[in-house]
XYZ file of N, CA, C and O in Angstrom:
752
model
N 245.860 24.022 27.846
C 245.887 23.290 29.102
C 246.207 21.821 28.841
O 245.754 21.250 27.875
N 246.962 21.284 29.747
C 247.300 19.872 29.623
C 246.178 18.994 30.187
O 245.939 17.899 29.706
N 245.468 19.498 31.215
C 244.262 18.830 31.712
C 243.169 19.885 31.864
O 243.450 21.068 32.055
N 241.926 19.460 31.796
C 240.790 20.378 31.906
C 240.574 20.775 33.363
O 240.995 20.083 34.284
N 239.860 21.895 33.544
C 239.595 22.418 34.879
C 238.903 21.381 35.767
O 239.218 21.252 36.949
N 237.965 20.625 35.222
C 237.253 19.608 36.018
C 238.215 18.534 36.510
O 238.092 18.050 37.634
N 239.178 18.150 35.669
C 240.174 17.162 36.069
C 241.080 17.737 37.158
O 241.366 17.070 38.160
N 241.516 18.980 36.965
C 242.363 19.655 37.950
C 241.649 19.722 39.300
O 242.216 19.379 40.339
N 240.398 20.179 39.270
C 239.625 20.296 40.510
C 239.476 18.949 41.205
O 239.605 18.858 42.423
N 239.196 17.921 40.433
C 239.007 16.600 41.041
C 240.316 16.090 41.637
O 240.317 15.488 42.700
N 241.426 16.310 40.951
C 242.716 15.886 41.503
C 242.978 16.633 42.812
O 243.347 16.019 43.821
N 242.759 17.945 42.809
C 242.943 18.728 44.036
C 242.062 18.188 45.160
O 242.526 17.950 46.282
N 240.776 17.996 44.883
C 239.840 17.548 45.917
C 240.182 16.151 46.422
O 240.006 15.861 47.615
N 240.654 15.282 45.546
C 241.035 13.933 45.961
C 242.203 13.988 46.940
O 242.154 13.391 48.019
N 243.253 14.696 46.563
C 244.437 14.797 47.432
C 244.072 15.515 48.725
O 244.445 15.071 49.822
N 243.321 16.596 48.622
C 242.926 17.364 49.801
C 242.118 16.491 50.769
O 242.343 16.531 51.984
N 241.194 15.696 50.255
C 240.384 14.831 51.112
C 241.240 13.801 51.839
O 241.039 13.539 53.032
N 242.218 13.231 51.134
C 243.119 12.263 51.765
C 243.933 12.953 52.868
O 244.085 12.424 53.970
N 244.439 14.143 52.587
C 245.220 14.880 53.587
C 244.378 15.205 54.817
O 244.828 15.025 55.956
N 243.157 15.679 54.601
C 242.287 16.007 55.726
C 241.952 14.762 56.542
O 241.911 14.815 57.775
N 241.725 13.645 55.872
C 241.458 12.394 56.577
C 242.630 11.992 57.466
O 242.440 11.435 58.544
N 243.830 12.305 57.011
C 245.035 11.961 57.768
C 245.422 13.058 58.761
O 246.497 13.029 59.337
N 244.539 14.048 58.939
C 244.743 15.152 59.889
C 245.947 16.024 59.527
O 246.599 16.603 60.386
N 246.234 16.111 58.238
C 247.322 16.961 57.750
C 246.770 18.346 57.413
O 245.584 18.498 57.130
N 247.622 19.342 57.445
C 247.249 20.703 57.089
C 247.552 20.909 55.599
O 248.722 20.986 55.207
N 246.513 21.004 54.756
C 246.742 21.158 53.313
C 247.526 22.410 52.934
O 248.109 22.464 51.858
N 247.580 23.414 53.808
C 248.283 24.648 53.464
C 249.795 24.516 53.593
O 250.526 25.423 53.199
N 250.265 23.413 54.142
C 251.710 23.169 54.247
C 252.059 21.786 53.695
O 253.041 21.177 54.105
N 251.248 21.310 52.747
C 251.404 19.952 52.233
C 251.790 19.923 50.755
O 251.380 19.032 50.018
N 252.607 20.876 50.328
C 252.960 20.951 48.905
C 253.648 19.676 48.416
O 253.455 19.264 47.273
N 254.443 19.048 49.280
C 255.117 17.812 48.875
C 254.096 16.749 48.496
O 254.226 16.077 47.474
N 253.054 16.623 49.306
C 252.027 15.618 49.028
C 251.222 15.974 47.787
O 250.935 15.108 46.960
N 250.847 17.251 47.632
C 250.119 17.659 46.428
C 250.948 17.373 45.178
O 250.418 16.920 44.166
N 252.245 17.631 45.224
C 253.065 17.415 44.023
C 253.286 15.931 43.751
O 253.173 15.488 42.609
N 253.586 15.156 44.784
C 253.830 13.725 44.567
C 252.568 12.992 44.161
O 252.573 12.203 43.218
N 251.493 13.219 44.885
C 250.251 12.520 44.565
C 249.651 13.037 43.266
O 249.085 12.269 42.486
N 249.796 14.337 43.000
C 249.326 14.887 41.728
C 250.074 14.300 40.550
O 249.479 13.914 39.545
N 251.400 14.203 40.667
C 252.196 13.590 39.593
C 251.812 12.128 39.407
O 251.717 11.639 38.273
N 251.573 11.438 40.503
C 251.175 10.035 40.427
C 249.829 9.879 39.711
O 249.675 9.012 38.845
N 248.864 10.725 40.051
C 247.558 10.660 39.394
C 247.655 10.985 37.906
O 247.029 10.319 37.079
N 248.447 11.995 37.555
C 248.614 12.341 36.140
C 249.264 11.196 35.364
O 248.864 10.885 34.238
N 250.265 10.586 35.966
C 250.965 9.480 35.303
C 250.056 8.261 35.159
O 249.970 7.661 34.086
N 249.378 7.909 36.230
C 248.576 6.685 36.258
C 247.294 6.800 35.434
O 246.979 5.922 34.642
N 246.553 7.900 35.608
C 245.231 8.018 34.979
C 245.241 8.718 33.624
O 244.337 8.499 32.820
N 246.241 9.545 33.367
C 246.259 10.323 32.129
C 247.424 9.961 31.214
O 247.529 10.481 30.118
N 248.311 9.108 31.715
C 249.505 8.695 30.955
C 250.340 9.902 30.539
O 250.901 9.968 29.452
N 250.409 10.884 31.434
C 251.198 12.095 31.226
C 252.502 11.933 31.984
O 252.514 11.512 33.137
N 253.607 12.268 31.330
C 254.912 12.233 31.988
C 254.972 13.380 32.994
O 255.177 14.532 32.626
N 254.763 13.061 34.279
C 254.683 14.083 35.324
C 255.685 13.783 36.429
O 255.803 12.646 36.866
N 256.383 14.841 36.874
C 257.395 14.690 37.918
C 257.217 15.776 38.970
O 257.029 16.941 38.626
N 257.305 15.406 40.247
C 257.317 16.448 41.278
C 258.662 17.165 41.265
O 259.698 16.559 40.985
N 258.630 18.448 41.551
C 259.832 19.288 41.597
C 259.757 20.104 42.889
O 258.679 20.458 43.346
N 260.911 20.426 43.452
C 260.953 21.261 44.656
C 262.024 22.328 44.500
O 263.032 22.115 43.834
N 261.784 23.465 45.107
C 262.729 24.577 45.077
C 262.034 25.852 45.489
O 261.056 25.828 46.235
N 262.516 26.978 44.988
C 261.863 28.261 45.265
C 260.851 28.542 44.157
O 261.042 28.141 43.010
N 259.782 29.210 44.548
C 258.715 29.456 43.580
C 257.971 30.729 43.972
O 257.767 30.990 45.164
N 257.601 31.528 42.976
C 256.847 32.758 43.207
C 255.700 32.835 42.213
O 255.877 32.510 41.026
N 254.543 33.289 42.712
C 253.352 33.449 41.883
C 252.798 34.855 42.066
O 252.597 35.300 43.194
N 252.532 35.539 40.955
C 251.870 36.840 41.018
C 250.367 36.573 41.091
O 249.793 35.982 40.190
N 249.745 37.029 42.188
C 248.330 36.753 42.431
C 247.403 37.866 41.971
O 246.190 37.775 42.142
N 247.962 38.919 41.383
C 247.142 40.037 40.915
C 247.170 41.194 41.892
O 247.993 41.244 42.809
N 246.263 42.119 41.702
C 246.173 43.272 42.595
C 247.405 44.151 42.511
O 248.065 44.239 41.478
N 247.712 44.780 43.623
C 248.850 45.694 43.705
C 250.156 44.930 43.890
O 250.768 44.987 44.953
N 250.538 44.208 42.866
C 251.787 43.447 42.878
C 251.839 42.438 44.033
O 252.837 42.319 44.741
N 250.734 41.730 44.232
C 250.652 40.705 45.266
C 251.335 39.435 44.778
O 250.856 38.781 43.858
N 252.453 39.108 45.415
C 253.237 37.939 45.019
C 253.326 36.996 46.204
O 253.667 37.406 47.310
N 253.004 35.740 45.968
C 253.168 34.697 46.973
C 254.506 34.025 46.697
O 254.742 33.523 45.593
N 255.377 34.058 47.700
C 256.742 33.552 47.527
C 256.991 32.374 48.457
O 256.654 32.428 49.640
N 257.583 31.333 47.912
C 257.980 30.161 48.679
C 259.497 30.054 48.589
O 260.034 29.703 47.537
N 260.181 30.384 49.669
C 261.629 30.378 49.708
C 262.086 31.351 50.769
O 261.334 31.693 51.688
N 263.323 31.821 50.638
C 263.876 32.771 51.590
C 264.938 33.621 50.898
O 265.464 33.240 49.852
N 265.230 34.759 51.497
C 266.256 35.636 50.947
C 267.566 35.369 51.684
O 267.623 35.441 52.914
N 268.597 35.037 50.907
C 269.952 34.841 51.441
C 270.922 35.534 50.505
O 270.868 35.340 49.289
N 271.793 36.343 51.089
C 272.785 37.083 50.295
C 272.127 37.850 49.156
O 272.591 37.819 48.016
N 271.015 38.510 49.466
C 270.266 39.321 48.501
C 269.719 38.529 47.319
O 269.457 39.104 46.261
N 269.556 37.236 47.479
C 268.961 36.387 46.438
C 267.790 35.624 47.038
O 267.812 35.247 48.204
N 266.789 35.378 46.227
C 265.661 34.558 46.658
C 265.996 33.111 46.311
O 266.194 32.771 45.142
N 266.093 32.265 47.341
C 266.517 30.879 47.172
C 265.610 29.959 47.984
O 264.761 30.407 48.755
N 265.836 28.667 47.838
C 265.121 27.673 48.637
C 266.101 26.930 49.518
O 267.306 26.925 49.276
N 265.558 26.307 50.546
C 266.332 25.438 51.427
C 265.374 24.358 51.927
O 264.175 24.413 51.645
N 265.878 23.405 52.684
C 264.995 22.349 53.189
C 263.963 22.904 54.163
O 262.976 22.234 54.462
N 264.153 24.125 54.635
C 263.186 24.751 55.537
C 262.329 25.821 54.869
O 261.410 26.342 55.489
N 262.628 26.170 53.641
C 261.893 27.208 52.917
C 261.856 26.823 51.437
O 262.808 27.063 50.703
N 260.748 26.214 51.030
C 260.653 25.681 49.665
C 259.196 25.519 49.277
O 258.292 25.715 50.088
N 258.989 25.117 48.044
C 257.670 24.728 47.561
C 257.864 23.550 46.615
O 258.954 23.356 46.069
N 256.808 22.777 46.437
C 256.828 21.653 45.488
C 255.670 21.817 44.516
O 254.591 22.263 44.889
N 255.905 21.441 43.268
C 254.904 21.523 42.218
C 255.167 20.379 41.254
O 256.024 19.537 41.493
N 254.437 20.331 40.162
C 254.560 19.261 39.174
C 254.989 19.862 37.845
O 254.481 20.906 37.435
N 255.919 19.195 37.185
C 256.261 19.505 35.797
C 255.741 18.337 34.962
O 256.059 17.179 35.243
N 254.928 18.661 33.945
C 254.296 17.617 33.141
C 254.271 18.031 31.676
O 253.567 18.974 31.317
N 255.049 17.343 30.868
C 255.053 17.576 29.421
C 255.107 19.060 29.051
O 254.333 19.551 28.237
N 256.034 19.790 29.666
C 256.227 21.198 29.340
C 255.298 22.156 30.063
O 255.210 23.322 29.681
N 254.630 21.682 31.099
C 253.707 22.520 31.867
C 254.087 22.501 33.339
O 254.533 21.483 33.860
N 253.870 23.629 34.020
C 253.914 23.688 35.474
C 252.476 23.531 35.953
O 251.582 24.222 35.467
N 252.267 22.603 36.874
C 250.951 22.425 37.488
C 251.161 22.410 38.998
O 251.983 21.648 39.509
N 250.426 23.262 39.683
C 250.513 23.308 41.144
C 249.140 22.955 41.703
O 248.214 23.767 41.662
N 249.032 21.735 42.212
C 247.741 21.276 42.725
C 247.410 21.849 44.103
O 246.309 21.656 44.604
N 248.333 22.566 44.698
C 248.064 23.206 45.979
C 247.476 24.605 45.805
O 246.996 25.214 46.761
N 247.471 25.129 44.597
C 247.044 26.508 44.341
C 245.655 26.848 44.890
O 245.473 27.963 45.392
N 244.665 25.957 44.833
C 243.366 26.334 45.416
C 243.435 26.638 46.919
O 242.548 27.307 47.454
N 244.478 26.193 47.596
C 244.647 26.473 49.027
C 245.390 27.779 49.287
O 245.547 28.172 50.451
N 245.844 28.482 48.245
C 246.609 29.713 48.445
C 245.868 30.762 49.275
O 246.507 31.447 50.088
N 244.533 30.961 49.116
C 243.865 31.940 49.986
C 244.054 31.607 51.476
O 244.299 32.513 52.279
N 243.981 30.335 51.820
C 244.173 29.950 53.216
C 245.643 30.079 53.626
O 245.944 30.436 54.755
N 246.558 29.804 52.684
C 247.992 29.992 52.965
C 248.238 31.449 53.337
O 248.901 31.749 54.342
N 247.690 32.373 52.546
C 247.862 33.802 52.811
C 247.296 34.174 54.180
O 247.925 34.901 54.944
N 246.125 33.667 54.484
C 245.509 33.939 55.781
C 246.360 33.398 56.927
O 246.566 34.087 57.931
N 246.875 32.190 56.762
C 247.678 31.560 57.819
C 248.971 32.311 58.117
O 249.470 32.247 59.238
N 249.524 32.981 57.103
C 250.772 33.713 57.340
C 250.509 35.187 57.675
O 251.430 35.987 57.727
N 249.235 35.518 57.898
C 248.884 36.852 58.362
C 248.841 37.922 57.292
O 248.877 39.106 57.614
N 248.729 37.535 56.031
C 248.662 38.526 54.954
C 247.267 39.110 54.850
O 246.269 38.407 54.997
N 247.188 40.389 54.599
C 245.901 41.072 54.440
C 245.347 40.921 53.023
O 244.172 41.157 52.797
N 246.204 40.548 52.079
C 245.732 40.398 50.701
C 244.889 39.129 50.603
O 245.065 38.184 51.365
N 243.976 39.154 49.674
C 243.140 37.986 49.438
C 243.160 37.660 47.956
O 243.457 38.515 47.118
N 242.856 36.441 47.671
C 242.690 36.021 46.289
C 241.694 34.875 46.286
O 241.615 34.126 47.258
N 240.947 34.728 45.212
C 240.036 33.591 45.146
C 240.834 32.316 44.864
O 241.954 32.382 44.342
N 240.284 31.156 45.212
C 240.961 29.904 44.840
C 241.079 29.828 43.318
O 240.143 30.155 42.601
N 242.252 29.440 42.842
C 242.491 29.372 41.401
C 243.240 28.102 41.044
O 243.878 27.483 41.885
N 243.177 27.785 39.770
C 243.964 26.691 39.224
C 245.308 27.269 38.786
O 245.363 28.381 38.264
N 246.388 26.517 39.002
C 247.700 26.935 38.498
C 248.178 25.875 37.524
O 248.547 24.768 37.925
N 248.119 26.235 36.257
C 248.544 25.346 35.179
C 249.022 26.250 34.040
O 248.221 26.909 33.391
N 250.327 26.296 33.850
C 250.901 27.220 32.863
C 251.974 26.520 32.048
O 252.745 25.715 32.577
N 252.086 26.856 30.758
C 253.205 26.332 29.973
C 254.526 26.855 30.540
O 254.624 28.028 30.924
N 255.517 25.986 30.605
C 256.821 26.391 31.150
C 257.430 27.545 30.375
O 258.114 28.390 30.959
N 257.167 27.605 29.075
C 257.779 28.666 28.269
C 257.168 30.037 28.524
O 257.614 31.022 27.948
N 256.162 30.130 29.415
C 255.598 31.432 29.770
C 256.151 31.948 31.098
O 255.752 33.030 31.547
N 257.057 31.204 31.715
C 257.659 31.658 32.960
C 258.459 32.930 32.707
O 259.165 33.034 31.699
N 258.365 33.895 33.630
C 259.159 35.111 33.502
C 260.637 34.769 33.714
O 260.969 33.734 34.285
N 261.507 35.633 33.263
C 262.942 35.352 33.278
C 263.627 35.586 34.623
O 264.706 35.067 34.869
N 262.988 36.392 35.485
C 263.585 36.666 36.790
C 262.499 37.075 37.775
O 261.372 37.401 37.374
N 262.843 37.090 39.046
C 261.918 37.524 40.085
C 261.436 38.943 39.807
O 260.261 39.265 39.995
N 262.311 39.789 39.322
C 261.965 41.183 39.036
C 260.926 41.319 37.926
O 260.272 42.354 37.810
N 260.754 40.290 37.108
C 259.811 40.345 35.990
C 258.385 39.950 36.372
O 257.505 39.925 35.516
N 258.135 39.633 37.638
C 256.783 39.286 38.100
C 255.950 40.563 38.160
O 255.978 41.289 39.140
N 255.222 40.856 37.084
C 254.515 42.131 36.987
C 253.006 41.993 36.871
O 252.266 42.895 37.219
N 252.525 40.866 36.349
C 251.098 40.709 36.067
C 250.545 39.440 36.698
O 251.271 38.462 36.884
N 249.256 39.479 36.985
C 248.594 38.311 37.542
C 248.836 37.087 36.655
O 248.734 37.160 35.429
N 249.222 36.002 37.284
C 249.497 34.766 36.556
C 250.971 34.557 36.254
O 251.373 33.456 35.903
N 251.784 35.618 36.379
C 253.225 35.452 36.181
C 253.766 34.506 37.248
O 253.297 34.500 38.394
N 254.757 33.738 36.881
C 255.376 32.821 37.835
C 256.858 32.677 37.534
O 257.311 32.919 36.417
N 257.590 32.294 38.574
C 259.019 32.059 38.447
C 259.403 30.970 39.447
O 258.928 30.969 40.579
N 260.251 30.046 39.016
C 260.732 29.031 39.947
C 262.169 28.660 39.626
O 262.643 28.859 38.509
N 262.837 28.154 40.646
C 264.173 27.593 40.499
C 264.205 26.261 41.230
O 264.116 26.233 42.462
N 264.313 25.151 40.498
C 264.435 23.856 41.168
C 265.713 23.807 42.003
O 266.706 24.447 41.675
N 265.665 23.042 43.083
C 266.817 22.890 43.959
C 267.048 21.391 44.176
O 266.250 20.736 44.852
N 268.114 20.828 43.589
C 268.356 19.384 43.707
C 268.491 18.897 45.153
O 268.036 17.800 45.476
N 269.067 19.715 46.042
C 269.206 19.293 47.444
C 267.841 19.224 48.126
O 267.577 18.294 48.891
N 266.989 20.186 47.858
C 265.646 20.159 48.432
C 264.870 18.974 47.855
O 264.169 18.264 48.578
N 265.027 18.740 46.565
C 264.337 17.615 45.932
C 264.793 16.296 46.550
O 263.969 15.418 46.834
N 266.080 16.157 46.769
C 266.610 14.946 47.408
C 266.044 14.788 48.816
O 265.669 13.684 49.220
N 265.935 15.884 49.547
C 265.345 15.862 50.883
C 263.885 15.422 50.830
O 263.427 14.628 51.655
N 263.134 15.924 49.852
C 261.719 15.563 49.713
C 261.562 14.090 49.337
O 260.668 13.410 49.810
N 262.452 13.600 48.454
C 262.423 12.179 48.094
C 262.687 11.306 49.317
O 262.013 10.296 49.534
N 263.668 11.702 50.111
C 263.976 10.948 51.327
C 262.784 10.978 52.280
O 262.438 9.958 52.892
N 262.144 12.124 52.398
C 260.973 12.244 53.269
C 259.847 11.326 52.802
O 259.253 10.597 53.600
N 259.554 11.351 51.511
C 258.466 10.524 50.984
C 258.801 9.038 51.052
O 257.900 8.204 51.061
N 260.077 8.704 51.120
C 260.501 7.305 51.240
C 260.633 6.864 52.693
O 260.884 5.693 52.961
N 260.454 7.798 53.625
C 260.691 7.494 55.036
C 259.598 6.649 55.679
O 259.797 6.099 56.753
N 258.446 6.540 55.019
C 257.346 5.765 55.575
C 256.557 5.106 54.454
O 256.235 5.748 53.453
N 256.235 3.839 54.652
C 255.399 3.142 53.669
C 254.017 3.769 53.580
O 253.343 3.636 52.564
N 253.601 4.449 54.631
C 252.287 5.086 54.629
C 252.151 6.082 53.480
O 251.082 6.194 52.882
N 253.232 6.791 53.149
C 253.153 7.788 52.083
C 252.909 7.132 50.719
O 252.129 7.638 49.919
N 253.573 6.019 50.457
C 253.305 5.317 49.192
C 251.931 4.657 49.228
O 251.256 4.579 48.204
N 251.491 4.214 50.404
C 250.141 3.662 50.523
C 249.094 4.722 50.207
O 248.098 4.441 49.533
N 249.315 5.945 50.683
C 248.368 7.023 50.403
C 248.337 7.366 48.911
O 247.280 7.700 48.375
N 249.471 7.265 48.238
C 249.489 7.477 46.781
C 248.641 6.408 46.092
O 247.872 6.716 45.174
N 248.758 5.173 46.533
C 247.939 4.089 45.969
C 246.458 4.321 46.236
O 245.614 4.080 45.371
N 246.150 4.801 47.437
C 244.753 5.095 47.771
C 244.218 6.190 46.854
O 243.101 6.075 46.328
N 244.999 7.236 46.642
C 244.590 8.301 45.702
C 244.317 7.721 44.319
O 243.285 8.013 43.704
N 245.239 6.906 43.829
C 245.087 6.328 42.494
C 243.883 5.392 42.406
O 243.188 5.371 41.393
N 243.639 4.623 43.451
C 242.508 3.687 43.441
C 241.167 4.392 43.587
O 240.166 3.954 43.030
N 241.137 5.473 44.336
C 239.890 6.191 44.574
C 239.522 7.085 43.397
O 238.363 7.201 43.010
N 240.518 7.697 42.788
C 240.302 8.690 41.735
C 239.685 8.065 40.485
O 240.028 6.954 40.076
N 238.787 8.814 39.870
C 238.324 8.484 38.515
C 238.100 9.801 37.784
O 237.790 10.829 38.388
N 238.312 9.762 36.478
C 238.202 10.977 35.678
C 236.759 11.466 35.612
O 235.837 10.658 35.521
N 236.588 12.799 35.636
C 235.255 13.349 35.404
C 234.811 13.002 33.974
O 235.670 12.865 33.107
N 233.567 12.777 33.716
C 232.401 13.042 34.551
C 231.967 11.843 35.412
O 230.928 11.921 36.058
N 232.748 10.774 35.425
C 232.375 9.633 36.259
C 232.280 10.071 37.711
O 233.025 10.949 38.157
N 231.389 9.439 38.440
C 231.220 9.724 39.857
C 232.249 8.959 40.673
O 232.467 7.764 40.447
N 232.871 9.636 41.603
C 233.794 8.959 42.514
C 232.989 8.287 43.613
O 231.893 8.733 43.944
N 233.551 7.234 44.156
C 232.901 6.592 45.292
C 232.837 7.580 46.450
O 233.782 8.338 46.683
N 231.722 7.569 47.172
C 231.576 8.486 48.293
C 232.467 8.108 49.460
O 232.873 8.975 50.233
N 232.764 6.842 49.598
C 233.564 6.370 50.735
C 234.686 5.497 50.205
O 234.485 4.686 49.300
N 235.835 5.694 50.771
C 236.952 4.793 50.516
C 237.531 4.434 51.878
O 237.682 5.286 52.743
N 237.771 3.165 52.068
C 238.248 2.711 53.356
C 239.769 2.735 53.409
O 240.437 2.308 52.469
N 240.280 3.267 54.491
C 241.719 3.341 54.712
C 242.019 2.501 55.937
O 241.497 2.776 57.026
N 242.840 1.479 55.762
C 243.196 0.603 56.874
C 244.374 1.146 57.652
O 245.019 2.103 57.257
N 244.641 0.514 58.771
C 245.744 0.939 59.626
C 247.028 0.281 59.152
O 247.073 -0.896 58.943
């Protein structure tokens, strides 16, 4: 692991708390989880971390339960600006800070399958070679999409509030086992 479970959990909870404070739905906030997660990893851990966007699939276990972010076009699973996911690439690892929200994502899209909240942190060299190779729990596959990434960059640059929220995350966050402040003030 590139970061410990306690660090992962704290990063998730920090970003999630900021999103909830801003009345955002964490189950559709992958862009924020990836950008703010990469920012926290870079700032607090000195890890080379970059947000990435495109199509992504995760095998959640059970009877071939796969959570897919993207769409099928011309018999291929692809991403577009309307069907994508964002995650973090950090020093040869895929880290998805939105993964603990996957049970709620499944519920929101009407899926009957369930999974417990989990951490998603895997070495890139363990990614399966194709969508068809998603056979076991923990398998993952992604394809970055430069057009979607450009769209996400433009979105995150569209308001100073988004960079302000990244600063708030960085200022509020502290590594475990230190205690985080119970309250952080967010101005208008």
